Each structure stands twice: as structure tokens, then as C-alpha cells.
mmCIF file of N, CA and C in Angstrom:
data_model
loop_
_atom_site.group_PDB
_atom_site.id
_atom_site.type_symbol
_atom_site.label_atom_id
_atom_site.label_comp_id
_atom_site.label_asym_id
_atom_site.label_seq_id
_atom_site.Cartn_x
_atom_site.Cartn_y
_atom_site.Cartn_z
ATOM 1 N N UNK A 29 2.396 -5.335 13.018
ATOM 2 C CA UNK A 29 2.407 -6.643 13.634
ATOM 3 C C UNK A 29 0.984 -7.166 13.727
ATOM 4 N N UNK A 30 0.845 -8.422 13.516
ATOM 5 C CA UNK A 30 -0.467 -9.051 13.580
ATOM 6 C C UNK A 30 -0.332 -10.307 14.430
ATOM 7 N N UNK A 31 -1.295 -10.551 15.257
ATOM 8 C CA UNK A 31 -1.273 -11.763 16.065
ATOM 9 C C UNK A 31 -2.651 -12.372 16.062
ATOM 10 N N UNK A 32 -2.691 -13.651 16.107
ATOM 11 C CA UNK A 32 -3.949 -14.385 16.070
ATOM 12 C C UNK A 32 -3.999 -15.259 17.302
ATOM 13 N N UNK A 33 -5.165 -15.575 17.748
ATOM 14 C CA UNK A 33 -5.345 -16.363 18.964
ATOM 15 C C UNK A 33 -4.712 -17.731 18.926
ATOM 16 N N UNK A 34 -4.362 -18.190 17.771
ATOM 17 C CA UNK A 34 -3.760 -19.512 17.658
ATOM 18 C C UNK A 34 -2.660 -19.468 16.617
ATOM 19 N N UNK A 35 -1.506 -20.002 16.952
ATOM 20 C CA UNK A 35 -0.422 -20.043 15.979
ATOM 21 C C UNK A 35 -0.517 -21.344 15.204
ATOM 22 N N UNK A 36 -0.064 -21.301 13.964
ATOM 23 C CA UNK A 36 -0.084 -22.488 13.118
ATOM 24 C C UNK A 36 0.696 -23.611 13.798
ATOM 25 N N UNK A 37 0.099 -24.763 13.889
ATOM 26 C CA UNK A 37 0.779 -25.922 14.444
ATOM 27 C C UNK A 37 0.841 -25.956 15.956
ATOM 28 N N UNK A 38 0.115 -25.102 16.622
ATOM 29 C CA UNK A 38 0.214 -25.028 18.081
ATOM 30 C C UNK A 38 -0.153 -26.352 18.753
ATOM 31 N N UNK A 39 -1.068 -27.092 18.180
ATOM 32 C CA UNK A 39 -1.530 -28.320 18.827
ATOM 33 C C UNK A 39 -0.575 -29.494 18.623
ATOM 34 N N UNK A 40 -0.100 -29.675 17.404
ATOM 35 C CA UNK A 40 0.726 -30.853 17.188
ATOM 36 C C UNK A 40 2.205 -30.587 17.409
ATOM 37 N N UNK A 41 2.638 -29.324 17.513
ATOM 38 C CA UNK A 41 4.047 -29.053 17.756
ATOM 39 C C UNK A 41 4.352 -28.863 19.237
ATOM 40 N N UNK A 42 3.512 -28.107 19.919
ATOM 41 C CA UNK A 42 3.816 -27.786 21.309
ATOM 42 C C UNK A 42 2.783 -28.315 22.286
ATOM 43 N N UNK A 43 1.659 -28.744 21.787
ATOM 44 C CA UNK A 43 0.607 -29.300 22.631
ATOM 45 C C UNK A 43 0.161 -28.314 23.715
ATOM 46 N N UNK A 44 0.105 -27.024 23.356
ATOM 47 C CA UNK A 44 -0.344 -25.990 24.290
ATOM 48 C C UNK A 44 -1.722 -25.519 23.850
ATOM 49 N N UNK A 45 -2.713 -25.718 24.688
ATOM 50 C CA UNK A 45 -4.066 -25.281 24.354
ATOM 51 C C UNK A 45 -4.608 -24.317 25.405
ATOM 52 N N UNK A 46 -3.738 -23.761 26.221
ATOM 53 C CA UNK A 46 -4.160 -22.880 27.305
ATOM 54 C C UNK A 46 -4.342 -21.453 26.798
ATOM 55 N N UNK A 47 -5.549 -20.934 26.906
ATOM 56 C CA UNK A 47 -5.823 -19.559 26.504
ATOM 57 C C UNK A 47 -5.020 -18.589 27.354
ATOM 58 N N UNK A 48 -4.932 -18.852 28.649
ATOM 59 C CA UNK A 48 -4.207 -17.968 29.549
ATOM 60 C C UNK A 48 -2.731 -17.893 29.178
ATOM 61 N N UNK A 49 -2.121 -19.042 28.880
ATOM 62 C CA UNK A 49 -0.709 -19.065 28.514
ATOM 63 C C UNK A 49 -0.483 -18.351 27.187
ATOM 64 N N UNK A 50 -1.368 -18.574 26.233
ATOM 65 C CA UNK A 50 -1.253 -17.912 24.939
ATOM 66 C C UNK A 50 -1.386 -16.398 25.093
ATOM 67 N N UNK A 51 -2.350 -15.948 25.899
ATOM 68 C CA UNK A 51 -2.530 -14.508 26.135
ATOM 69 C C UNK A 51 -1.300 -13.917 26.813
ATOM 70 N N UNK A 52 -0.745 -14.622 27.785
ATOM 71 C CA UNK A 52 0.461 -14.155 28.468
ATOM 72 C C UNK A 52 1.611 -14.009 27.486
ATOM 73 N N UNK A 53 1.799 -15.002 26.618
ATOM 74 C CA UNK A 53 2.881 -14.948 25.633
ATOM 75 C C UNK A 53 2.714 -13.765 24.685
ATOM 76 N N UNK A 54 1.493 -13.518 24.232
ATOM 77 C CA UNK A 54 1.242 -12.399 23.319
ATOM 78 C C UNK A 54 1.495 -11.071 24.024
ATOM 79 N N UNK A 55 0.999 -10.930 25.251
ATOM 80 C CA UNK A 55 1.186 -9.679 25.986
ATOM 81 C C UNK A 55 2.652 -9.423 26.304
ATOM 82 N N UNK A 56 3.422 -10.477 26.578
ATOM 83 C CA UNK A 56 4.841 -10.308 26.872
ATOM 84 C C UNK A 56 5.623 -9.856 25.646
ATOM 85 N N UNK A 57 5.117 -10.153 24.439
ATOM 86 C CA UNK A 57 5.788 -9.698 23.221
ATOM 87 C C UNK A 57 5.773 -8.178 23.119
ATOM 88 N N UNK A 58 4.843 -7.520 23.809
ATOM 89 C CA UNK A 58 4.746 -6.072 23.729
ATOM 90 C C UNK A 58 5.716 -5.355 24.658
ATOM 91 N N UNK A 59 6.513 -6.080 25.406
ATOM 92 C CA UNK A 59 7.552 -5.446 26.206
ATOM 93 C C UNK A 59 8.645 -4.944 25.282
ATOM 94 N N UNK A 60 9.303 -3.894 25.659
ATOM 95 C CA UNK A 60 10.430 -3.390 24.888
ATOM 96 C C UNK A 60 10.022 -2.681 23.609
ATOM 97 N N UNK A 61 10.779 -2.905 22.526
ATOM 98 C CA UNK A 61 10.584 -2.158 21.279
ATOM 99 C C UNK A 61 9.193 -2.313 20.665
ATOM 100 N N UNK A 62 8.559 -3.454 20.839
ATOM 101 C CA UNK A 62 7.241 -3.642 20.239
ATOM 102 C C UNK A 62 6.186 -2.738 20.868
ATOM 103 N N UNK A 63 6.367 -2.387 22.114
ATOM 104 C CA UNK A 63 5.386 -1.546 22.802
ATOM 105 C C UNK A 63 5.258 -0.182 22.128
ATOM 106 N N UNK A 64 6.362 0.355 21.621
ATOM 107 C CA UNK A 64 6.325 1.665 20.968
ATOM 108 C C UNK A 64 5.629 1.616 19.615
ATOM 109 N N UNK A 65 5.452 0.430 19.056
ATOM 110 C CA UNK A 65 4.794 0.283 17.756
ATOM 111 C C UNK A 65 3.329 -0.122 17.889
ATOM 112 N N UNK A 66 2.830 -0.170 19.097
ATOM 113 C CA UNK A 66 1.461 -0.599 19.335
ATOM 114 C C UNK A 66 0.449 0.384 18.754
ATOM 115 N N UNK A 67 0.756 1.655 18.761
ATOM 116 C CA UNK A 67 -0.141 2.682 18.232
ATOM 117 C C UNK A 67 0.573 3.423 17.101
ATOM 118 N N UNK A 68 0.425 2.977 15.852
ATOM 119 C CA UNK A 68 1.122 3.622 14.727
ATOM 120 C C UNK A 68 0.580 5.028 14.469
ATOM 121 N N UNK A 69 1.426 5.879 13.893
ATOM 122 C CA UNK A 69 0.992 7.243 13.574
ATOM 123 C C UNK A 69 0.139 7.278 12.318
ATOM 124 N N UNK A 70 0.279 6.272 11.460
ATOM 125 C CA UNK A 70 -0.563 6.191 10.261
ATOM 126 C C UNK A 70 -0.935 4.732 10.012
ATOM 127 N N UNK A 71 -2.016 4.553 9.277
ATOM 128 C CA UNK A 71 -2.523 3.210 9.019
ATOM 129 C C UNK A 71 -3.107 3.167 7.619
ATOM 130 N N UNK A 72 -2.740 2.159 6.848
ATOM 131 C CA UNK A 72 -3.252 1.999 5.490
ATOM 132 C C UNK A 72 -4.140 0.760 5.463
ATOM 133 N N UNK A 73 -5.376 0.916 5.041
ATOM 134 C CA UNK A 73 -6.313 -0.194 4.940
ATOM 135 C C UNK A 73 -6.599 -0.479 3.479
ATOM 136 N N UNK A 74 -6.669 -1.744 3.152
ATOM 137 C CA UNK A 74 -7.059 -2.130 1.796
ATOM 138 C C UNK A 74 -8.072 -3.257 1.900
ATOM 139 N N UNK A 75 -8.927 -3.334 0.916
ATOM 140 C CA UNK A 75 -9.974 -4.351 0.930
ATOM 141 C C UNK A 75 -9.497 -5.579 0.173
ATOM 142 N N UNK A 76 -9.649 -6.713 0.788
ATOM 143 C CA UNK A 76 -9.298 -7.968 0.139
ATOM 144 C C UNK A 76 -10.546 -8.836 0.143
ATOM 145 N N UNK A 77 -10.926 -9.275 -1.004
ATOM 146 C CA UNK A 77 -12.108 -10.123 -1.119
ATOM 147 C C UNK A 77 -11.672 -11.574 -1.001
ATOM 148 N N UNK A 78 -12.254 -12.259 -0.047
ATOM 149 C CA UNK A 78 -11.921 -13.666 0.175
ATOM 150 C C UNK A 78 -12.706 -14.515 -0.816
ATOM 151 N N UNK A 79 -12.006 -15.133 -1.735
ATOM 152 C CA UNK A 79 -12.688 -15.892 -2.781
ATOM 153 C C UNK A 79 -12.553 -17.395 -2.609
ATOM 154 N N UNK A 80 -11.655 -17.804 -1.743
ATOM 155 C CA UNK A 80 -11.405 -19.228 -1.582
ATOM 156 C C UNK A 80 -12.197 -19.773 -0.393
ATOM 157 N N UNK A 81 -12.820 -20.904 -0.564
ATOM 158 C CA UNK A 81 -13.544 -21.535 0.544
ATOM 159 C C UNK A 81 -12.556 -22.101 1.549
ATOM 160 N N UNK A 82 -12.982 -22.163 2.787
ATOM 161 C CA UNK A 82 -12.142 -22.748 3.819
ATOM 162 C C UNK A 82 -12.037 -24.244 3.568
ATOM 163 N N UNK A 83 -10.802 -24.708 3.464
ATOM 164 C CA UNK A 83 -10.579 -26.132 3.221
ATOM 165 C C UNK A 83 -10.415 -26.853 4.556
ATOM 166 N N UNK A 84 -10.885 -28.059 4.603
ATOM 167 C CA UNK A 84 -10.713 -28.863 5.806
ATOM 168 C C UNK A 84 -9.235 -29.196 5.982
ATOM 169 N N UNK A 85 -8.707 -28.906 7.158
ATOM 170 C CA UNK A 85 -7.330 -29.248 7.471
ATOM 171 C C UNK A 85 -7.341 -30.072 8.747
ATOM 172 N N UNK A 86 -6.406 -30.970 8.807
ATOM 173 C CA UNK A 86 -6.340 -31.828 9.986
ATOM 174 C C UNK A 86 -5.910 -31.021 11.206
ATOM 175 N N UNK A 87 -4.867 -30.221 11.068
ATOM 176 C CA UNK A 87 -4.344 -29.441 12.190
ATOM 177 C C UNK A 87 -4.383 -27.964 11.863
ATOM 178 N N UNK A 88 -5.141 -27.214 12.617
ATOM 179 C CA UNK A 88 -5.126 -25.766 12.498
ATOM 180 C C UNK A 88 -6.212 -25.196 11.620
ATOM 181 N N UNK A 89 -6.385 -23.896 11.787
ATOM 182 C CA UNK A 89 -7.368 -23.188 10.991
ATOM 183 C C UNK A 89 -8.752 -23.238 11.606
ATOM 184 N N UNK A 90 -9.648 -22.454 11.034
ATOM 185 C CA UNK A 90 -10.997 -22.360 11.573
ATOM 186 C C UNK A 90 -11.744 -23.673 11.463
ATOM 187 N N UNK A 91 -11.338 -24.543 10.558
ATOM 188 C CA UNK A 91 -12.022 -25.827 10.422
ATOM 189 C C UNK A 91 -11.609 -26.815 11.515
ATOM 190 N N UNK A 92 -10.575 -26.496 12.275
ATOM 191 C CA UNK A 92 -10.121 -27.347 13.376
ATOM 192 C C UNK A 92 -10.907 -26.956 14.630
ATOM 193 N N UNK A 93 -11.642 -27.882 15.178
ATOM 194 C CA UNK A 93 -12.495 -27.610 16.340
ATOM 195 C C UNK A 93 -11.698 -27.066 17.524
ATOM 196 N N UNK A 94 -10.453 -27.507 17.684
ATOM 197 C CA UNK A 94 -9.625 -27.010 18.792
ATOM 198 C C UNK A 94 -9.338 -25.521 18.632
ATOM 199 N N UNK A 95 -9.036 -25.104 17.408
ATOM 200 C CA UNK A 95 -8.783 -23.683 17.171
ATOM 201 C C UNK A 95 -10.049 -22.859 17.342
ATOM 202 N N UNK A 96 -11.168 -23.402 16.930
ATOM 203 C CA UNK A 96 -12.446 -22.704 17.133
ATOM 204 C C UNK A 96 -12.695 -22.486 18.618
ATOM 205 N N UNK A 97 -12.484 -23.534 19.404
ATOM 206 C CA UNK A 97 -12.699 -23.428 20.854
ATOM 207 C C UNK A 97 -11.758 -22.403 21.471
ATOM 208 N N UNK A 98 -10.505 -22.405 21.028
ATOM 209 C CA UNK A 98 -9.531 -21.466 21.567
ATOM 210 C C UNK A 98 -9.935 -20.030 21.251
ATOM 211 N N UNK A 99 -10.276 -19.765 20.000
ATOM 212 C CA UNK A 99 -10.679 -18.405 19.608
ATOM 213 C C UNK A 99 -11.945 -17.966 20.340
ATOM 214 N N UNK A 100 -12.904 -18.859 20.441
ATOM 215 C CA UNK A 100 -14.154 -18.507 21.101
ATOM 216 C C UNK A 100 -13.961 -18.309 22.600
ATOM 217 N N UNK A 101 -12.989 -19.000 23.187
ATOM 218 C CA UNK A 101 -12.758 -18.859 24.625
ATOM 219 C C UNK A 101 -12.174 -17.495 24.977
ATOM 220 N N UNK A 102 -11.617 -16.800 23.986
ATOM 221 C CA UNK A 102 -11.075 -15.470 24.255
ATOM 222 C C UNK A 102 -12.162 -14.502 24.696
ATOM 223 N N UNK A 103 -13.403 -14.823 24.386
ATOM 224 C CA UNK A 103 -14.514 -13.958 24.758
ATOM 225 C C UNK A 103 -15.245 -14.459 25.998
ATOM 226 N N UNK A 104 -14.705 -15.450 26.669
ATOM 227 C CA UNK A 104 -15.400 -16.035 27.813
ATOM 228 C C UNK A 104 -14.846 -15.546 29.149
ATOM 229 N N UNK A 105 -14.058 -14.478 29.126
ATOM 230 C CA UNK A 105 -13.487 -13.880 30.342
ATOM 231 C C UNK A 105 -12.498 -14.773 31.068
ATOM 232 N N UNK A 106 -11.933 -15.771 30.394
ATOM 233 C CA UNK A 106 -10.964 -16.637 31.050
ATOM 234 C C UNK A 106 -9.639 -15.929 31.294
ATOM 235 N N UNK A 107 -9.319 -14.933 30.495
ATOM 236 C CA UNK A 107 -8.017 -14.284 30.630
ATOM 237 C C UNK A 107 -8.119 -12.800 30.923
ATOM 238 N N UNK A 108 -9.269 -12.333 31.405
ATOM 239 C CA UNK A 108 -9.419 -10.915 31.726
ATOM 240 C C UNK A 108 -8.467 -10.447 32.819
ATOM 241 N N UNK A 109 -8.126 -11.321 33.764
ATOM 242 C CA UNK A 109 -7.192 -10.938 34.818
ATOM 243 C C UNK A 109 -5.841 -10.561 34.221
ATOM 244 N N UNK A 110 -5.397 -11.340 33.224
ATOM 245 C CA UNK A 110 -4.124 -11.040 32.574
ATOM 246 C C UNK A 110 -4.180 -9.706 31.840
ATOM 247 N N UNK A 111 -5.268 -9.478 31.133
ATOM 248 C CA UNK A 111 -5.403 -8.239 30.380
ATOM 249 C C UNK A 111 -5.465 -7.036 31.312
ATOM 250 N N UNK A 112 -6.167 -7.169 32.417
ATOM 251 C CA UNK A 112 -6.257 -6.095 33.400
ATOM 252 C C UNK A 112 -4.879 -5.785 33.978
ATOM 253 N N UNK A 113 -4.101 -6.818 34.205
ATOM 254 C CA UNK A 113 -2.754 -6.656 34.741
ATOM 255 C C UNK A 113 -1.862 -5.907 33.742
ATOM 256 N N UNK A 114 -2.000 -6.210 32.458
ATOM 257 C CA UNK A 114 -1.133 -5.628 31.439
ATOM 258 C C UNK A 114 -1.662 -4.317 30.863
ATOM 259 N N UNK A 115 -2.932 -3.989 31.062
ATOM 260 C CA UNK A 115 -3.541 -2.819 30.422
ATOM 261 C C UNK A 115 -2.763 -1.521 30.647
ATOM 262 N N UNK A 116 -2.339 -1.193 31.862
ATOM 263 C CA UNK A 116 -1.604 0.068 32.043
ATOM 264 C C UNK A 116 -0.342 0.135 31.182
ATOM 265 N N UNK A 117 0.351 -0.970 31.060
ATOM 266 C CA UNK A 117 1.573 -1.001 30.253
ATOM 267 C C UNK A 117 1.247 -0.874 28.769
ATOM 268 N N UNK A 118 0.170 -1.525 28.324
ATOM 269 C CA UNK A 118 -0.185 -1.512 26.910
ATOM 270 C C UNK A 118 -0.667 -0.144 26.439
ATOM 271 N N UNK A 119 -1.313 0.627 27.305
ATOM 272 C CA UNK A 119 -1.828 1.935 26.879
ATOM 273 C C UNK A 119 -0.845 3.068 27.158
ATOM 274 N N UNK A 120 0.312 2.730 27.680
ATOM 275 C CA UNK A 120 1.308 3.744 28.017
ATOM 276 C C UNK A 120 1.661 4.629 26.817
ATOM 277 N N UNK A 121 1.728 4.066 25.629
ATOM 278 C CA UNK A 121 2.110 4.818 24.437
ATOM 279 C C UNK A 121 0.911 5.257 23.606
ATOM 280 N N UNK A 122 -0.274 5.050 24.101
ATOM 281 C CA UNK A 122 -1.476 5.406 23.353
ATOM 282 C C UNK A 122 -1.652 6.921 23.280
ATOM 283 N N UNK A 123 -1.947 7.439 22.086
ATOM 284 C CA UNK A 123 -2.192 8.877 21.981
ATOM 285 C C UNK A 123 -3.550 9.280 22.560
ATOM 286 N N UNK A 124 -4.404 8.305 22.844
ATOM 287 C CA UNK A 124 -5.761 8.583 23.307
ATOM 288 C C UNK A 124 -5.822 8.706 24.822
ATOM 289 N N UNK A 125 -5.096 7.860 25.537
ATOM 290 C CA UNK A 125 -5.195 7.822 26.998
ATOM 291 C C UNK A 125 -4.191 8.741 27.651
#
């Protein structure tokens, strides 16, 4: 499973720009069956060379200033309370903890 700080079309479809709400939605996805898949027993990595330049898009992507702000805000401690609240549940299946 892969998740990104912003879903395609988040601004023009749902008009949700709240980092806290987005973090809550992502963390809630880990309830139930997804929680057991959080720490896979094996992992395959492959190298992909990015050859295409980022194209300007009206809605979404790194070229959209709103998405840039949303991604950058993830590092501004705006949602640390949510992560702290969910951390015990998220590491429950971790082989490390």
C-alpha cells in the first residue's frame, strides 16, 4: 500500500485542504486488515529513473502550490498530536517494537 499526502483531485473534488483531516483519514485506514500489512515480511525494491519533466497542471501534483503547501505542512508539527495518539496502534504489529 502506498499513500501520499495529497490525493489526486482533492482540491477541486472535495475542497479539503486540512492536513489534520487528511492525516486522520490515512491513519484510520490502518484499522482492521490493513494494520497487519503495515510491516511486510519481505520487500522488493527496484530503481526507476525519472526521465519525464514535471508538467504544469492546473489541479494537483507538485506543480500545484496547494499540494506543495500541504506536503510541506506535514513537517511543521501540525498533526503530531494525531500521530502520537495513533502510534501505539500503528506499531502493534511491528517486529521491531
